[in-house]
Amino acid sequence: EPPFSIIDISPFFKFDKIETIQFAAGLSQQNNSIYVSYGVNDCSNRIANYDINDIFGLLKQHVETS
């Protein structure tokens, strides 16, 4: 029930190492894949695909080093 509390954050990252302006717009999970739709330079959109275990690994790594 809202308001939701932030339970974890990841270290800083970029979806695309080349582009400067990026913003996440959508998030979806299917099986063990996480799909993130994001905007690039306020001109185009893209979709990134990540393994869910990699995402949880980033969160766990951040908690242990914070």
PDB file of N, CA and C in Angstrom:
ATOM      1  N   GLU A   1       0.849  -1.186   0.000  1.00  0.00           N
ATOM      2  CA  GLU A   1       0.000   0.000   0.000  1.00  0.00           C
ATOM      3  C   GLU A   1       0.890   1.243   0.000  1.00  0.00           C
ATOM      4  N   PRO A   2       0.626   2.218  -0.851  1.00  0.00           N
ATOM      5  CA  PRO A   2       1.429   3.449  -0.888  1.00  0.00           C
ATOM      6  C   PRO A   2       1.327   4.210   0.428  1.00  0.00           C
ATOM      7  N   PRO A   3       2.288   5.001   0.776  1.00  0.00           N
ATOM      8  CA  PRO A   3       3.534   5.232   0.028  1.00  0.00           C
ATOM      9  C   PRO A   3       4.524   4.100   0.248  1.00  0.00           C
ATOM     10  N   PHE A   4       5.256   3.763  -0.805  1.00  0.00           N
ATOM     11  CA  PHE A   4       6.221   2.685  -0.751  1.00  0.00           C
ATOM     12  C   PHE A   4       7.547   3.198  -0.228  1.00  0.00           C
ATOM     13  N   SER A   5       8.259   2.358   0.493  1.00  0.00           N
ATOM     14  CA  SER A   5       9.584   2.702   0.994  1.00  0.00           C
ATOM     15  C   SER A   5      10.635   2.155   0.051  1.00  0.00           C
ATOM     16  N   ILE A   6      11.724   2.892  -0.132  1.00  0.00           N
ATOM     17  CA  ILE A   6      12.847   2.394  -0.914  1.00  0.00           C
ATOM     18  C   ILE A   6      13.587   1.388  -0.043  1.00  0.00           C
ATOM     19  N   ILE A   7      13.754   0.171  -0.560  1.00  0.00           N
ATOM     20  CA  ILE A   7      14.420  -0.865   0.231  1.00  0.00           C
ATOM     21  C   ILE A   7      15.851  -1.107  -0.212  1.00  0.00           C
ATOM     22  N   ASP A   8      16.211  -0.656  -1.421  1.00  0.00           N
ATOM     23  CA  ASP A   8      17.567  -0.845  -1.904  1.00  0.00           C
ATOM     24  C   ASP A   8      17.802   0.020  -3.128  1.00  0.00           C
ATOM     25  N   ILE A   9      19.051   0.311  -3.423  1.00  0.00           N
ATOM     26  CA  ILE A   9      19.427   1.044  -4.625  1.00  0.00           C
ATOM     27  C   ILE A   9      20.661   0.384  -5.215  1.00  0.00           C
ATOM     28  N   SER A  10      20.899   0.634  -6.484  1.00  0.00           N
ATOM     29  CA  SER A  10      22.090   0.093  -7.145  1.00  0.00           C
ATOM     30  C   SER A  10      23.142   1.181  -7.228  1.00  0.00           C
ATOM     31  N   PRO A  11      24.370   0.804  -7.522  1.00  0.00           N
ATOM     32  CA  PRO A  11      25.384   1.819  -7.814  1.00  0.00           C
ATOM     33  C   PRO A  11      25.014   2.544  -9.113  1.00  0.00           C
ATOM     34  N   PHE A  12      25.642   3.690  -9.373  1.00  0.00           N
ATOM     35  CA  PHE A  12      25.405   4.448 -10.592  1.00  0.00           C
ATOM     36  C   PHE A  12      25.744   3.601 -11.818  1.00  0.00           C
ATOM     37  N   PHE A  13      24.917   3.678 -12.844  1.00  0.00           N
ATOM     38  CA  PHE A  13      25.190   2.983 -14.100  1.00  0.00           C
ATOM     39  C   PHE A  13      24.501   3.730 -15.231  1.00  0.00           C
ATOM     40  N   LYS A  14      24.881   3.406 -16.454  1.00  0.00           N
ATOM     41  CA  LYS A  14      24.224   3.929 -17.646  1.00  0.00           C
ATOM     42  C   LYS A  14      23.732   2.749 -18.466  1.00  0.00           C
ATOM     43  N   PHE A  15      22.578   2.899 -19.096  1.00  0.00           N
ATOM     44  CA  PHE A  15      22.058   1.850 -19.967  1.00  0.00           C
ATOM     45  C   PHE A  15      22.943   1.692 -21.194  1.00  0.00           C
ATOM     46  N   ASP A  16      23.378   2.806 -21.731  1.00  0.00           N
ATOM     47  CA  ASP A  16      24.181   2.839 -22.950  1.00  0.00           C
ATOM     48  C   ASP A  16      25.403   3.696 -22.647  1.00  0.00           C
ATOM     49  N   LYS A  17      26.578   3.157 -22.748  1.00  0.00           N
ATOM     50  CA  LYS A  17      27.791   3.869 -22.338  1.00  0.00           C
ATOM     51  C   LYS A  17      28.134   5.065 -23.234  1.00  0.00           C
ATOM     52  N   ILE A  18      27.494   5.168 -24.397  1.00  0.00           N
ATOM     53  CA  ILE A  18      27.807   6.244 -25.336  1.00  0.00           C
ATOM     54  C   ILE A  18      26.935   7.488 -25.112  1.00  0.00           C
ATOM     55  N   GLU A  19      25.657   7.291 -24.949  1.00  0.00           N
ATOM     56  CA  GLU A  19      24.714   8.412 -24.867  1.00  0.00           C
ATOM     57  C   GLU A  19      24.795   9.107 -23.507  1.00  0.00           C
ATOM     58  N   THR A  20      24.555  10.432 -23.508  1.00  0.00           N
ATOM     59  CA  THR A  20      24.673  11.190 -22.267  1.00  0.00           C
ATOM     60  C   THR A  20      23.364  11.323 -21.511  1.00  0.00           C
ATOM     61  N   ILE A  21      22.252  11.549 -22.197  1.00  0.00           N
ATOM     62  CA  ILE A  21      20.964  11.718 -21.525  1.00  0.00           C
ATOM     63  C   ILE A  21      20.180  10.423 -21.648  1.00  0.00           C
ATOM     64  N   GLN A  22      19.843   9.828 -20.494  1.00  0.00           N
ATOM     65  CA  GLN A  22      19.089   8.579 -20.458  1.00  0.00           C
ATOM     66  C   GLN A  22      18.102   8.639 -19.300  1.00  0.00           C
ATOM     67  N   PHE A  23      16.912   8.110 -19.509  1.00  0.00           N
ATOM     68  CA  PHE A  23      15.939   8.061 -18.425  1.00  0.00           C
ATOM     69  C   PHE A  23      15.075   6.822 -18.577  1.00  0.00           C
ATOM     70  N   ALA A  24      14.925   6.091 -17.473  1.00  0.00           N
ATOM     71  CA  ALA A  24      14.087   4.891 -17.484  1.00  0.00           C
ATOM     72  C   ALA A  24      12.626   5.306 -17.585  1.00  0.00           C
ATOM     73  N   ALA A  25      11.877   4.589 -18.407  1.00  0.00           N
ATOM     74  CA  ALA A  25      10.468   4.913 -18.598  1.00  0.00           C
ATOM     75  C   ALA A  25       9.548   3.756 -18.212  1.00  0.00           C
ATOM     76  N   GLY A  26      10.034   2.518 -18.329  1.00  0.00           N
ATOM     77  CA  GLY A  26       9.194   1.370 -18.024  1.00  0.00           C
ATOM     78  C   GLY A  26      10.015   0.188 -17.555  1.00  0.00           C
ATOM     79  N   LEU A  27       9.369  -0.708 -16.830  1.00  0.00           N
ATOM     80  CA  LEU A  27      10.042  -1.877 -16.264  1.00  0.00           C
ATOM     81  C   LEU A  27       9.092  -3.058 -16.332  1.00  0.00           C
ATOM     82  N   SER A  28       9.611  -4.206 -16.791  1.00  0.00           N
ATOM     83  CA  SER A  28       8.792  -5.402 -16.905  1.00  0.00           C
ATOM     84  C   SER A  28       9.643  -6.631 -16.602  1.00  0.00           C
ATOM     85  N   GLN A  29       9.021  -7.635 -16.001  1.00  0.00           N
ATOM     86  CA  GLN A  29       9.716  -8.893 -15.730  1.00  0.00           C
ATOM     87  C   GLN A  29       8.995 -10.017 -16.452  1.00  0.00           C
ATOM     88  N   GLN A  30       9.757 -10.862 -17.115  1.00  0.00           N
ATOM     89  CA  GLN A  30       9.224 -12.077 -17.723  1.00  0.00           C
ATOM     90  C   GLN A  30      10.211 -13.190 -17.434  1.00  0.00           C
ATOM     91  N   ASN A  31       9.777 -14.177 -16.654  1.00  0.00           N
ATOM     92  CA  ASN A  31      10.627 -15.278 -16.197  1.00  0.00           C
ATOM     93  C   ASN A  31      11.846 -14.690 -15.480  1.00  0.00           C
ATOM     94  N   ASN A  32      13.054 -14.981 -15.939  1.00  0.00           N
ATOM     95  CA  ASN A  32      14.261 -14.476 -15.278  1.00  0.00           C
ATOM     96  C   ASN A  32      14.852 -13.257 -15.986  1.00  0.00           C
ATOM     97  N   SER A  33      14.057 -12.596 -16.820  1.00  0.00           N
ATOM     98  CA  SER A  33      14.537 -11.417 -17.535  1.00  0.00           C
ATOM     99  C   SER A  33      13.837 -10.162 -17.040  1.00  0.00           C
ATOM    100  N   ILE A  34      14.599  -9.089 -16.939  1.00  0.00           N
ATOM    101  CA  ILE A  34      14.066  -7.764 -16.620  1.00  0.00           C
ATOM    102  C   ILE A  34      14.249  -6.906 -17.864  1.00  0.00           C
ATOM    103  N   TYR A  35      13.187  -6.290 -18.319  1.00  0.00           N
ATOM    104  CA  TYR A  35      13.230  -5.400 -19.475  1.00  0.00           C
ATOM    105  C   TYR A  35      13.011  -3.974 -18.996  1.00  0.00           C
ATOM    106  N   VAL A  36      13.887  -3.072 -19.423  1.00  0.00           N
ATOM    107  CA  VAL A  36      13.776  -1.669 -19.065  1.00  0.00           C
ATOM    108  C   VAL A  36      13.669  -0.859 -20.354  1.00  0.00           C
ATOM    109  N   SER A  37      12.577  -0.127 -20.489  1.00  0.00           N
ATOM    110  CA  SER A  37      12.492   0.796 -21.616  1.00  0.00           C
ATOM    111  C   SER A  37      13.048   2.130 -21.137  1.00  0.00           C
ATOM    112  N   TYR A  38      13.814   2.789 -22.007  1.00  0.00           N
ATOM    113  CA  TYR A  38      14.424   4.047 -21.608  1.00  0.00           C
ATOM    114  C   TYR A  38      14.551   4.988 -22.794  1.00  0.00           C
ATOM    115  N   GLY A  39      14.559   6.281 -22.484  1.00  0.00           N
ATOM    116  CA  GLY A  39      14.711   7.303 -23.492  1.00  0.00           C
ATOM    117  C   GLY A  39      16.168   7.700 -23.625  1.00  0.00           C
ATOM    118  N   VAL A  40      16.551   8.141 -24.828  1.00  0.00           N
ATOM    119  CA  VAL A  40      17.931   8.532 -25.110  1.00  0.00           C
ATOM    120  C   VAL A  40      17.935   9.927 -25.722  1.00  0.00           C
ATOM    121  N   ASN A  41      18.669  10.834 -25.068  1.00  0.00           N
ATOM    122  CA  ASN A  41      18.859  12.207 -25.566  1.00  0.00           C
ATOM    123  C   ASN A  41      17.552  12.910 -25.925  1.00  0.00           C
ATOM    124  N   ASP A  42      16.468  12.562 -25.238  1.00  0.00           N
ATOM    125  CA  ASP A  42      15.155  13.158 -25.494  1.00  0.00           C
ATOM    126  C   ASP A  42      14.722  13.032 -26.958  1.00  0.00           C
ATOM    127  N   CYS A  43      15.276  12.023 -27.668  1.00  0.00           N
ATOM    128  CA  CYS A  43      14.968  11.877 -29.099  1.00  0.00           C
ATOM    129  C   CYS A  43      14.467  10.491 -29.484  1.00  0.00           C
ATOM    130  N   SER A  44      14.942   9.455 -28.804  1.00  0.00           N
ATOM    131  CA  SER A  44      14.580   8.100 -29.199  1.00  0.00           C
ATOM    132  C   SER A  44      14.385   7.228 -27.966  1.00  0.00           C
ATOM    133  N   ASN A  45      13.919   6.015 -28.202  1.00  0.00           N
ATOM    134  CA  ASN A  45      13.716   5.084 -27.092  1.00  0.00           C
ATOM    135  C   ASN A  45      14.384   3.756 -27.399  1.00  0.00           C
ATOM    136  N   ARG A  46      14.701   3.030 -26.339  1.00  0.00           N
ATOM    137  CA  ARG A  46      15.353   1.724 -26.466  1.00  0.00           C
ATOM    138  C   ARG A  46      14.847   0.806 -25.364  1.00  0.00           C
ATOM    139  N   ILE A  47      15.148  -0.466 -25.505  1.00  0.00           N
ATOM    140  CA  ILE A  47      14.813  -1.452 -24.475  1.00  0.00           C
ATOM    141  C   ILE A  47      16.067  -2.235 -24.138  1.00  0.00           C
ATOM    142  N   ALA A  48      16.375  -2.317 -22.852  1.00  0.00           N
ATOM    143  CA  ALA A  48      17.509  -3.108 -22.369  1.00  0.00           C
ATOM    144  C   ALA A  48      16.971  -4.359 -21.693  1.00  0.00           C
ATOM    145  N   ASN A  49      17.728  -5.453 -21.787  1.00  0.00           N
ATOM    146  CA  ASN A  49      17.337  -6.732 -21.196  1.00  0.00           C
ATOM    147  C   ASN A  49      18.424  -7.167 -20.224  1.00  0.00           C
ATOM    148  N   TYR A  50      18.033  -7.492 -18.990  1.00  0.00           N
ATOM    149  CA  TYR A  50      18.981  -7.921 -17.963  1.00  0.00           C
ATOM    150  C   TYR A  50      18.506  -9.212 -17.316  1.00  0.00           C
ATOM    151  N   ASP A  51      19.436 -10.033 -16.906  1.00  0.00           N
ATOM    152  CA  ASP A  51      19.115 -11.228 -16.134  1.00  0.00           C
ATOM    153  C   ASP A  51      18.775 -10.790 -14.708  1.00  0.00           C
ATOM    154  N   ILE A  52      17.707 -11.322 -14.154  1.00  0.00           N
ATOM    155  CA  ILE A  52      17.255 -10.899 -12.829  1.00  0.00           C
ATOM    156  C   ILE A  52      18.324 -11.145 -11.759  1.00  0.00           C
ATOM    157  N   ASN A  53      19.116 -12.202 -11.904  1.00  0.00           N
ATOM    158  CA  ASN A  53      20.164 -12.481 -10.924  1.00  0.00           C
ATOM    159  C   ASN A  53      21.265 -11.425 -10.968  1.00  0.00           C
ATOM    160  N   ASP A  54      21.536 -10.871 -12.144  1.00  0.00           N
ATOM    161  CA  ASP A  54      22.503  -9.779 -12.243  1.00  0.00           C
ATOM    162  C   ASP A  54      21.997  -8.534 -11.520  1.00  0.00           C
ATOM    163  N   ILE A  55      20.701  -8.260 -11.645  1.00  0.00           N
ATOM    164  CA  ILE A  55      20.112  -7.099 -10.964  1.00  0.00           C
ATOM    165  C   ILE A  55      20.212  -7.268  -9.454  1.00  0.00           C
ATOM    166  N   PHE A  56      19.819  -8.434  -8.946  1.00  0.00           N
ATOM    167  CA  PHE A  56      19.898  -8.661  -7.505  1.00  0.00           C
ATOM    168  C   PHE A  56      21.346  -8.659  -7.025  1.00  0.00           C
ATOM    169  N   GLY A  57      22.270  -9.102  -7.871  1.00  0.00           N
ATOM    170  CA  GLY A  57      23.689  -9.054  -7.525  1.00  0.00           C
ATOM    171  C   GLY A  57      24.183  -7.624  -7.348  1.00  0.00           C
ATOM    172  N   LEU A  58      23.734  -6.715  -8.194  1.00  0.00           N
ATOM    173  CA  LEU A  58      24.098  -5.302  -8.054  1.00  0.00           C
ATOM    174  C   LEU A  58      23.581  -4.728  -6.743  1.00  0.00           C
ATOM    175  N   LEU A  59      22.353  -5.078  -6.392  1.00  0.00           N
ATOM    176  CA  LEU A  59      21.766  -4.558  -5.159  1.00  0.00           C
ATOM    177  C   LEU A  59      22.492  -5.113  -3.938  1.00  0.00           C
ATOM    178  N   LYS A  60      22.773  -6.407  -3.946  1.00  0.00           N
ATOM    179  CA  LYS A  60      23.464  -7.023  -2.820  1.00  0.00           C
ATOM    180  C   LYS A  60      24.869  -6.447  -2.669  1.00  0.00           C
ATOM    181  N   GLN A  61      25.562  -6.273  -3.779  1.00  0.00           N
ATOM    182  CA  GLN A  61      26.918  -5.716  -3.762  1.00  0.00           C
ATOM    183  C   GLN A  61      26.896  -4.301  -3.191  1.00  0.00           C
ATOM    184  N   HIS A  62      25.896  -3.524  -3.545  1.00  0.00           N
ATOM    185  CA  HIS A  62      25.817  -2.149  -3.061  1.00  0.00           C
ATOM    186  C   HIS A  62      25.583  -2.115  -1.542  1.00  0.00           C
ATOM    187  N   VAL A  63      24.725  -2.991  -1.047  1.00  0.00           N
ATOM    188  CA  VAL A  63      24.436  -3.024   0.393  1.00  0.00           C
ATOM    189  C   VAL A  63      25.677  -3.401   1.179  1.00  0.00           C
ATOM    190  N   GLU A  64      26.441  -4.364   0.684  1.00  0.00           N
ATOM    191  CA  GLU A  64      27.625  -4.827   1.415  1.00  0.00           C
ATOM    192  C   GLU A  64      28.735  -3.785   1.446  1.00  0.00           C
ATOM    193  N   THR A  65      28.786  -2.884   0.457  1.00  0.00           N
ATOM    194  CA  THR A  65      29.865  -1.899   0.406  1.00  0.00           C
ATOM    195  C   THR A  65      29.433  -0.532   0.934  1.00  0.00           C
ATOM    196  N   SER A  66      28.159  -0.380   1.297  1.00  0.00           N
ATOM    197  CA  SER A  66      27.664   0.925   1.774  1.00  0.00           C
ATOM    198  C   SER A  66      28.009   1.136   3.238  1.00  0.00           C
TER     199      SER A  66
END
